Amino acid sequence: MIEKIKCIIVDDEPPAIRLLEKHIAKVSFLELITTTTNSLAVLEILEKQNVDLLFLDIQMPNLTGIQLSKIIDSKIKVIFTTAYPQFALESYDLNAIDYLLKPFDFERFYKAVSKLKPHTEVKHKESSATNYVFIKTDGKNNLEKVYVDDILYIEGLKNYVAIHLTNKQIITYNTLKHIYETLPNHKFIQIHKSYVVSIAHIDKTSSTTVQIYGNELPLGNTYKTDFFKKIDMNIL
């Protein structure tokens, strides 16, 4: 079981808060406690809540992010988020984990929070760093290297799993649940008891189907809410 990092967003710009909320929701080891636009309110929150990490804007009324970081308990980690690069040097003097210059994308965000990734997480789940996994094929020691970004979708077939790639299909003796849990959480989503899909390869969706590379897959009622919640993070 992964011990989650409890975090708070402190930013006076609602669009910046919404972007961070979407990024945090994609990361399995982060847990968002609350958000606030008031830097002074953070001090009260920290008295009542156990918090591990602050996403802290620098240019804020009352207390700047830098001033606030000097007041809080040194055990609480800080990742500064700002549109002003001139504060970078001072932020590193304060032992900040990272300095995210707005606007930043998910890849840059994930690189920052990965510095705090819990050590209890299973090593093979760090496939977002290596970007590949080894799949058992026929035979005890027969393994095939599969790049995560080449996976279109995964299909459960009783005691076997079919991994559909951009150029071929691999059958392995495994369970859909185990394969799904091994892959990067932010790149895949289960849509049916028999299907897990790559979010990046989705072409179209409807209330009952998901289309990938011309393949129309069923969208189960049990999975709809979580599916569209995750898809909503990328709607313009």
PDB file of C-alpha atoms in Angstrom:
ATOM      1  CA  MET A   1       0.000   0.000   0.000  1.00  0.00           C
ATOM      2  CA  ILE A   2       1.340   3.425  -0.976  1.00  0.00           C
ATOM      3  CA  GLU A   3       1.419   6.051   1.777  1.00  0.00           C
ATOM      4  CA  LYS A   4      -0.026   9.162   0.204  1.00  0.00           C
ATOM      5  CA  ILE A   5       1.515  12.614   0.435  1.00  0.00           C
ATOM      6  CA  LYS A   6      -1.047  15.047   1.869  1.00  0.00           C
ATOM      7  CA  CYS A   7      -0.897  18.396   0.112  1.00  0.00           C
ATOM      8  CA  ILE A   8      -2.475  21.862  -0.015  1.00  0.00           C
ATOM      9  CA  ILE A   9      -2.667  24.324  -2.911  1.00  0.00           C
ATOM     10  CA  VAL A  10      -2.057  27.969  -1.937  1.00  0.00           C
ATOM     11  CA  ASP A  11      -2.668  30.330  -4.850  1.00  0.00           C
ATOM     12  CA  ASP A  12      -4.721  33.516  -5.322  1.00  0.00           C
ATOM     13  CA  GLU A  13      -5.555  32.647  -8.947  1.00  0.00           C
ATOM     14  CA  PRO A  14      -8.503  30.200  -9.340  1.00  0.00           C
ATOM     15  CA  PRO A  15      -7.359  28.998 -12.832  1.00  0.00           C
ATOM     16  CA  ALA A  16      -3.972  28.048 -11.355  1.00  0.00           C
ATOM     17  CA  ILE A  17      -5.719  26.143  -8.554  1.00  0.00           C
ATOM     18  CA  ARG A  18      -7.894  24.229 -11.042  1.00  0.00           C
ATOM     19  CA  LEU A  19      -4.850  23.214 -13.097  1.00  0.00           C
ATOM     20  CA  LEU A  20      -3.027  21.926 -10.020  1.00  0.00           C
ATOM     21  CA  GLU A  21      -6.143  20.044  -8.905  1.00  0.00           C
ATOM     22  CA  LYS A  22      -6.229  18.228 -12.256  1.00  0.00           C
ATOM     23  CA  HIS A  23      -2.516  17.386 -12.098  1.00  0.00           C
ATOM     24  CA  ILE A  24      -2.748  16.129  -8.500  1.00  0.00           C
ATOM     25  CA  ALA A  25      -5.753  13.930  -9.347  1.00  0.00           C
ATOM     26  CA  LYS A  26      -3.614  12.066 -11.889  1.00  0.00           C
ATOM     27  CA  VAL A  27      -0.920  11.104  -9.366  1.00  0.00           C
ATOM     28  CA  SER A  28      -1.661   8.060  -7.215  1.00  0.00           C
ATOM     29  CA  PHE A  29       0.628   9.019  -4.319  1.00  0.00           C
ATOM     30  CA  LEU A  30      -0.776  12.547  -3.821  1.00  0.00           C
ATOM     31  CA  GLU A  31      -3.834  13.409  -1.728  1.00  0.00           C
ATOM     32  CA  LEU A  32      -5.241  16.930  -1.940  1.00  0.00           C
ATOM     33  CA  ILE A  33      -6.460  18.099   1.482  1.00  0.00           C
ATOM     34  CA  THR A  34      -7.751  21.543   0.517  1.00  0.00           C
ATOM     35  CA  THR A  35      -7.074  24.681  -1.513  1.00  0.00           C
ATOM     36  CA  THR A  36      -6.986  28.305  -0.432  1.00  0.00           C
ATOM     37  CA  THR A  37      -6.454  31.725  -1.987  1.00  0.00           C
ATOM     38  CA  ASN A  38      -5.506  33.215   1.390  1.00  0.00           C
ATOM     39  CA  SER A  39      -1.923  32.716   2.526  1.00  0.00           C
ATOM     40  CA  LEU A  40      -2.795  33.631   6.122  1.00  0.00           C
ATOM     41  CA  ALA A  41      -5.472  30.926   6.238  1.00  0.00           C
ATOM     42  CA  VAL A  42      -2.781  28.311   5.650  1.00  0.00           C
ATOM     43  CA  LEU A  43      -1.419  28.827   9.147  1.00  0.00           C
ATOM     44  CA  GLU A  44      -4.791  27.912  10.662  1.00  0.00           C
ATOM     45  CA  ILE A  45      -5.155  24.905   8.375  1.00  0.00           C
ATOM     46  CA  LEU A  46      -1.730  23.596   9.352  1.00  0.00           C
ATOM     47  CA  GLU A  47      -2.693  23.725  13.036  1.00  0.00           C
ATOM     48  CA  LYS A  48      -5.631  21.367  12.393  1.00  0.00           C
ATOM     49  CA  GLN A  49      -4.351  19.151   9.567  1.00  0.00           C
ATOM     50  CA  ASN A  50      -1.343  16.927   9.011  1.00  0.00           C
ATOM     51  CA  VAL A  51       0.175  18.224   5.786  1.00  0.00           C
ATOM     52  CA  ASP A  52       3.279  17.004   3.974  1.00  0.00           C
ATOM     53  CA  LEU A  53       3.476  19.362   0.991  1.00  0.00           C
ATOM     54  CA  LEU A  54       2.443  22.877  -0.049  1.00  0.00           C
ATOM     55  CA  PHE A  55       2.071  23.987  -3.658  1.00  0.00           C
ATOM     56  CA  LEU A  56       2.816  27.603  -2.923  1.00  0.00           C
ATOM     57  CA  ASP A  57       2.375  30.636  -5.160  1.00  0.00           C
ATOM     58  CA  ILE A  58       4.937  33.372  -4.466  1.00  0.00           C
ATOM     59  CA  GLN A  59       3.163  36.618  -5.379  1.00  0.00           C
ATOM     60  CA  MET A  60       0.243  36.715  -2.940  1.00  0.00           C
ATOM     61  CA  PRO A  61      -1.390  39.402  -0.731  1.00  0.00           C
ATOM     62  CA  ASN A  62      -0.835  39.496   3.044  1.00  0.00           C
ATOM     63  CA  LEU A  63       2.041  36.989   3.078  1.00  0.00           C
ATOM     64  CA  THR A  64       4.085  36.115   0.019  1.00  0.00           C
ATOM     65  CA  GLY A  65       4.835  32.458  -0.596  1.00  0.00           C
ATOM     66  CA  ILE A  66       8.457  33.032   0.401  1.00  0.00           C
ATOM     67  CA  GLN A  67       7.450  34.701   3.684  1.00  0.00           C
ATOM     68  CA  LEU A  68       5.013  31.888   4.443  1.00  0.00           C
ATOM     69  CA  SER A  69       7.635  29.224   3.749  1.00  0.00           C
ATOM     70  CA  LYS A  70       9.875  30.796   6.414  1.00  0.00           C
ATOM     71  CA  ILE A  71       7.104  30.576   9.039  1.00  0.00           C
ATOM     72  CA  ILE A  72       5.812  27.029   8.585  1.00  0.00           C
ATOM     73  CA  ASP A  73       7.314  23.890  10.113  1.00  0.00           C
ATOM     74  CA  SER A  74      10.490  22.934   8.258  1.00  0.00           C
ATOM     75  CA  LYS A  75       9.207  19.348   7.963  1.00  0.00           C
ATOM     76  CA  ILE A  76       6.544  20.513   5.505  1.00  0.00           C
ATOM     77  CA  LYS A  77       7.885  20.387   1.966  1.00  0.00           C
ATOM     78  CA  VAL A  78       7.298  23.233  -0.488  1.00  0.00           C
ATOM     79  CA  ILE A  79       7.007  23.376  -4.268  1.00  0.00           C
ATOM     80  CA  PHE A  80       6.804  26.986  -5.421  1.00  0.00           C
ATOM     81  CA  THR A  81       4.518  27.857  -8.338  1.00  0.00           C
ATOM     82  CA  THR A  82       4.893  31.271  -9.932  1.00  0.00           C
ATOM     83  CA  ALA A  83       4.965  33.224 -13.176  1.00  0.00           C
ATOM     84  CA  TYR A  84       8.079  35.108 -12.052  1.00  0.00           C
ATOM     85  CA  PRO A  85      11.452  33.422 -12.736  1.00  0.00           C
ATOM     86  CA  GLN A  86      13.415  35.992 -10.719  1.00  0.00           C
ATOM     87  CA  PHE A  87      12.429  34.269  -7.463  1.00  0.00           C
ATOM     88  CA  ALA A  88      13.997  30.940  -8.391  1.00  0.00           C
ATOM     89  CA  LEU A  89      17.353  31.475  -6.687  1.00  0.00           C
ATOM     90  CA  GLU A  90      15.793  32.619  -3.405  1.00  0.00           C
ATOM     91  CA  SER A  91      13.375  29.684  -3.407  1.00  0.00           C
ATOM     92  CA  TYR A  92      16.235  27.173  -3.653  1.00  0.00           C
ATOM     93  CA  ASP A  93      17.979  28.926  -0.756  1.00  0.00           C
ATOM     94  CA  LEU A  94      14.864  28.023   1.253  1.00  0.00           C
ATOM     95  CA  ASN A  95      15.324  24.335   0.409  1.00  0.00           C
ATOM     96  CA  ALA A  96      12.238  24.177  -1.785  1.00  0.00           C
ATOM     97  CA  ILE A  97      11.684  20.805  -3.467  1.00  0.00           C
ATOM     98  CA  ASP A  98      11.171  22.487  -6.840  1.00  0.00           C
ATOM     99  CA  TYR A  99      10.199  25.702  -8.577  1.00  0.00           C
ATOM    100  CA  LEU A 100       7.436  25.425 -11.182  1.00  0.00           C
ATOM    101  CA  LEU A 101       7.322  28.324 -13.598  1.00  0.00           C
ATOM    102  CA  LYS A 102       3.794  28.999 -14.865  1.00  0.00           C
ATOM    103  CA  PRO A 103       2.439  27.821 -17.199  1.00  0.00           C
ATOM    104  CA  PHE A 104       3.753  24.277 -16.623  1.00  0.00           C
ATOM    105  CA  ASP A 105       2.468  20.997 -18.085  1.00  0.00           C
ATOM    106  CA  PHE A 106       1.802  17.676 -16.358  1.00  0.00           C
ATOM    107  CA  GLU A 107       5.183  16.230 -17.338  1.00  0.00           C
ATOM    108  CA  ARG A 108       7.020  19.061 -15.563  1.00  0.00           C
ATOM    109  CA  PHE A 109       4.667  18.791 -12.581  1.00  0.00           C
ATOM    110  CA  TYR A 110       5.211  15.033 -12.295  1.00  0.00           C
ATOM    111  CA  LYS A 111       8.974  15.469 -12.437  1.00  0.00           C
ATOM    112  CA  ALA A 112       8.724  17.811  -9.434  1.00  0.00           C
ATOM    113  CA  VAL A 113       6.474  15.652  -7.255  1.00  0.00           C
ATOM    114  CA  SER A 114       8.426  12.501  -8.134  1.00  0.00           C
ATOM    115  CA  LYS A 115      11.208  13.825  -5.927  1.00  0.00           C
ATOM    116  CA  LEU A 116       8.883  13.036  -3.007  1.00  0.00           C
ATOM    117  CA  LYS A 117       7.657   9.686  -4.298  1.00  0.00           C
ATOM    118  CA  PRO A 118       7.112   7.326  -1.342  1.00  0.00           C
ATOM    119  CA  HIS A 119       9.756   4.613  -1.028  1.00  0.00           C
ATOM    120  CA  THR A 120       7.023   2.076  -0.254  1.00  0.00           C
ATOM    121  CA  GLU A 121       5.856   2.184  -3.859  1.00  0.00           C
ATOM    122  CA  VAL A 122       6.756  -0.964  -5.795  1.00  0.00           C
ATOM    123  CA  LYS A 123       9.713  -0.330  -8.065  1.00  0.00           C
ATOM    124  CA  HIS A 124       8.152  -1.720 -11.228  1.00  0.00           C
ATOM    125  CA  LYS A 125       5.417   0.888 -10.935  1.00  0.00           C
ATOM    126  CA  GLU A 126       7.991   3.525 -11.695  1.00  0.00           C
ATOM    127  CA  SER A 127       7.447   2.716 -15.367  1.00  0.00           C
ATOM    128  CA  SER A 128       6.691   6.397 -15.981  1.00  0.00           C
ATOM    129  CA  ALA A 129      10.448   6.902 -15.594  1.00  0.00           C
ATOM    130  CA  THR A 130      11.613   3.887 -17.626  1.00  0.00           C
ATOM    131  CA  ASN A 131       8.545   3.932 -19.913  1.00  0.00           C
ATOM    132  CA  TYR A 132       8.600   0.187 -20.545  1.00  0.00           C
ATOM    133  CA  VAL A 133       7.639  -3.119 -18.946  1.00  0.00           C
ATOM    134  CA  PHE A 134       8.602  -6.733 -19.607  1.00  0.00           C
ATOM    135  CA  ILE A 135       5.725  -9.078 -20.438  1.00  0.00           C
ATOM    136  CA  LYS A 136       5.915 -12.858 -19.953  1.00  0.00           C
ATOM    137  CA  THR A 137       5.088 -14.731 -23.139  1.00  0.00           C
ATOM    138  CA  ASP A 138       5.313 -18.516 -23.682  1.00  0.00           C
ATOM    139  CA  GLY A 139       7.864 -20.216 -21.442  1.00  0.00           C
ATOM    140  CA  LYS A 140       9.199 -19.549 -17.957  1.00  0.00           C
ATOM    141  CA  ASN A 141      11.885 -17.010 -18.850  1.00  0.00           C
ATOM    142  CA  ASN A 142      10.535 -15.704 -22.135  1.00  0.00           C
ATOM    143  CA  LEU A 143       9.970 -11.976 -21.762  1.00  0.00           C
ATOM    144  CA  GLU A 144       9.111  -9.306 -24.303  1.00  0.00           C
ATOM    145  CA  LYS A 145       9.891  -5.645 -23.808  1.00  0.00           C
ATOM    146  CA  VAL A 146       6.836  -3.432 -24.328  1.00  0.00           C
ATOM    147  CA  TYR A 147       6.930   0.354 -24.390  1.00  0.00           C
ATOM    148  CA  VAL A 148       4.053   1.771 -22.356  1.00  0.00           C
ATOM    149  CA  ASP A 149       3.238   4.439 -24.940  1.00  0.00           C
ATOM    150  CA  ASP A 150       2.723   1.724 -27.597  1.00  0.00           C
ATOM    151  CA  ILE A 151      -0.110   0.072 -25.637  1.00  0.00           C
ATOM    152  CA  LEU A 152      -3.547   0.879 -27.102  1.00  0.00           C
ATOM    153  CA  TYR A 153      -5.670  -1.202 -24.750  1.00  0.00           C
ATOM    154  CA  ILE A 154      -5.590  -4.367 -22.665  1.00  0.00           C
ATOM    155  CA  GLU A 155      -8.237  -7.080 -22.878  1.00  0.00           C
ATOM    156  CA  GLY A 156      -8.981  -9.656 -20.180  1.00  0.00           C
ATOM    157  CA  LEU A 157      -9.517 -13.187 -21.534  1.00  0.00           C
ATOM    158  CA  LYS A 158     -10.331 -15.398 -18.515  1.00  0.00           C
ATOM    159  CA  ASN A 159      -6.873 -16.631 -17.416  1.00  0.00           C
ATOM    160  CA  TYR A 160      -5.050 -14.644 -20.092  1.00  0.00           C
ATOM    161  CA  VAL A 161      -4.621 -11.008 -21.084  1.00  0.00           C
ATOM    162  CA  ALA A 162      -4.290  -9.637 -24.614  1.00  0.00           C
ATOM    163  CA  ILE A 163      -2.131  -6.524 -24.839  1.00  0.00           C
ATOM    164  CA  HIS A 164      -3.032  -4.644 -28.029  1.00  0.00           C
ATOM    165  CA  LEU A 165      -0.123  -2.537 -29.280  1.00  0.00           C
ATOM    166  CA  THR A 166       0.119  -0.098 -32.173  1.00  0.00           C
ATOM    167  CA  ASN A 167       1.680  -2.776 -34.377  1.00  0.00           C
ATOM    168  CA  LYS A 168       0.775  -6.177 -32.882  1.00  0.00           C
ATOM    169  CA  GLN A 169      -0.885  -8.113 -30.065  1.00  0.00           C
ATOM    170  CA  ILE A 170       0.740 -10.024 -27.182  1.00  0.00           C
ATOM    171  CA  ILE A 171      -1.018 -12.754 -25.183  1.00  0.00           C
ATOM    172  CA  THR A 172       0.208 -13.397 -21.645  1.00  0.00           C
ATOM    173  CA  TYR A 173      -0.876 -15.637 -18.769  1.00  0.00           C
ATOM    174  CA  ASN A 174      -1.886 -12.981 -16.259  1.00  0.00           C
ATOM    175  CA  THR A 175      -4.841 -11.044 -14.877  1.00  0.00           C
ATOM    176  CA  LEU A 176      -6.198  -7.739 -16.127  1.00  0.00           C
ATOM    177  CA  LYS A 177      -6.097  -6.375 -12.564  1.00  0.00           C
ATOM    178  CA  HIS A 178      -2.390  -7.128 -12.126  1.00  0.00           C
ATOM    179  CA  ILE A 179      -1.423  -5.613 -15.484  1.00  0.00           C
ATOM    180  CA  TYR A 180      -3.503  -2.495 -14.789  1.00  0.00           C
ATOM    181  CA  GLU A 181      -1.924  -1.979 -11.358  1.00  0.00           C
ATOM    182  CA  THR A 182       1.559  -2.302 -12.860  1.00  0.00           C
ATOM    183  CA  LEU A 183       1.070   0.450 -15.461  1.00  0.00           C
ATOM    184  CA  PRO A 184       1.348   4.225 -14.771  1.00  0.00           C
ATOM    185  CA  ASN A 185      -1.866   5.343 -13.077  1.00  0.00           C
ATOM    186  CA  HIS A 186      -2.156   8.619 -15.004  1.00  0.00           C
ATOM    187  CA  LYS A 187      -1.909   6.972 -18.449  1.00  0.00           C
ATOM    188  CA  PHE A 188      -4.536   4.208 -18.243  1.00  0.00           C
ATOM    189  CA  ILE A 189      -8.153   3.812 -17.152  1.00  0.00           C
ATOM    190  CA  GLN A 190     -10.436   0.785 -16.813  1.00  0.00           C
ATOM    191  CA  ILE A 191     -13.648   1.141 -18.872  1.00  0.00           C
ATOM    192  CA  HIS A 192     -15.147  -2.361 -18.508  1.00  0.00           C
ATOM    193  CA  LYS A 193     -14.534  -5.530 -16.485  1.00  0.00           C
ATOM    194  CA  SER A 194     -12.612  -6.820 -19.522  1.00  0.00           C
ATOM    195  CA  TYR A 195     -10.909  -3.665 -20.832  1.00  0.00           C
ATOM    196  CA  VAL A 196      -8.282  -1.145 -19.753  1.00  0.00           C
ATOM    197  CA  VAL A 197      -7.413   1.601 -22.245  1.00  0.00           C
ATOM    198  CA  SER A 198      -4.617   4.084 -22.874  1.00  0.00           C
ATOM    199  CA  ILE A 199      -6.035   7.580 -22.387  1.00  0.00           C
ATOM    200  CA  ALA A 200      -3.645   9.033 -24.962  1.00  0.00           C
ATOM    201  CA  HIS A 201      -4.929   6.683 -27.692  1.00  0.00           C
ATOM    202  CA  ILE A 202      -8.661   7.354 -27.252  1.00  0.00           C
ATOM    203  CA  ASP A 203     -10.150   8.716 -30.489  1.00  0.00           C
ATOM    204  CA  LYS A 204     -13.826   9.075 -29.542  1.00  0.00           C
ATOM    205  CA  THR A 205     -16.206   8.377 -26.675  1.00  0.00           C
ATOM    206  CA  SER A 206     -19.950   8.032 -26.267  1.00  0.00           C
ATOM    207  CA  SER A 207     -22.197   7.088 -23.354  1.00  0.00           C
ATOM    208  CA  THR A 208     -21.643   3.398 -24.056  1.00  0.00           C
ATOM    209  CA  THR A 209     -18.419   3.043 -26.075  1.00  0.00           C
ATOM    210  CA  VAL A 210     -14.780   4.093 -26.326  1.00  0.00           C
ATOM    211  CA  GLN A 211     -13.085   4.071 -29.722  1.00  0.00           C
ATOM    212  CA  ILE A 212      -9.359   3.385 -30.110  1.00  0.00           C
ATOM    213  CA  TYR A 213      -7.647   2.945 -33.477  1.00  0.00           C
ATOM    214  CA  GLY A 214     -10.957   1.988 -35.095  1.00  0.00           C
ATOM    215  CA  ASN A 215     -11.790  -0.538 -32.361  1.00  0.00           C
ATOM    216  CA  GLU A 216     -15.077   0.168 -30.577  1.00  0.00           C
ATOM    217  CA  LEU A 217     -14.884  -1.039 -26.973  1.00  0.00           C
ATOM    218  CA  PRO A 218     -17.763  -1.218 -24.456  1.00  0.00           C
ATOM    219  CA  LEU A 219     -17.968   1.322 -21.620  1.00  0.00           C
ATOM    220  CA  GLY A 220     -19.416  -0.411 -18.556  1.00  0.00           C
ATOM    221  CA  ASN A 221     -21.851   1.394 -16.252  1.00  0.00           C
ATOM    222  CA  THR A 222     -19.683   0.605 -13.221  1.00  0.00           C
ATOM    223  CA  TYR A 223     -16.723   2.486 -14.725  1.00  0.00           C
ATOM    224  CA  LYS A 224     -18.463   5.477 -16.367  1.00  0.00           C
ATOM    225  CA  THR A 225     -18.172   7.965 -13.514  1.00  0.00           C
ATOM    226  CA  ASP A 226     -14.422   7.460 -12.951  1.00  0.00           C
ATOM    227  CA  PHE A 227     -13.791   7.327 -16.696  1.00  0.00           C
ATOM    228  CA  PHE A 228     -15.441  10.649 -17.534  1.00  0.00           C
ATOM    229  CA  LYS A 229     -13.965  12.257 -14.424  1.00  0.00           C
ATOM    230  CA  LYS A 230     -10.490  11.420 -15.714  1.00  0.00           C
ATOM    231  CA  ILE A 231     -11.330  12.404 -19.288  1.00  0.00           C
ATOM    232  CA  ASP A 232     -12.707  15.727 -18.042  1.00  0.00           C
ATOM    233  CA  MET A 233      -9.166  16.715 -17.032  1.00  0.00           C
ATOM    234  CA  ASN A 234      -8.286  17.018 -20.741  1.00  0.00           C
ATOM    235  CA  ILE A 235     -11.459  18.671 -22.073  1.00  0.00           C
ATOM    236  CA  LEU A 236     -10.978  22.114 -23.614  1.00  0.00           C
TER     237      LEU A 236
END
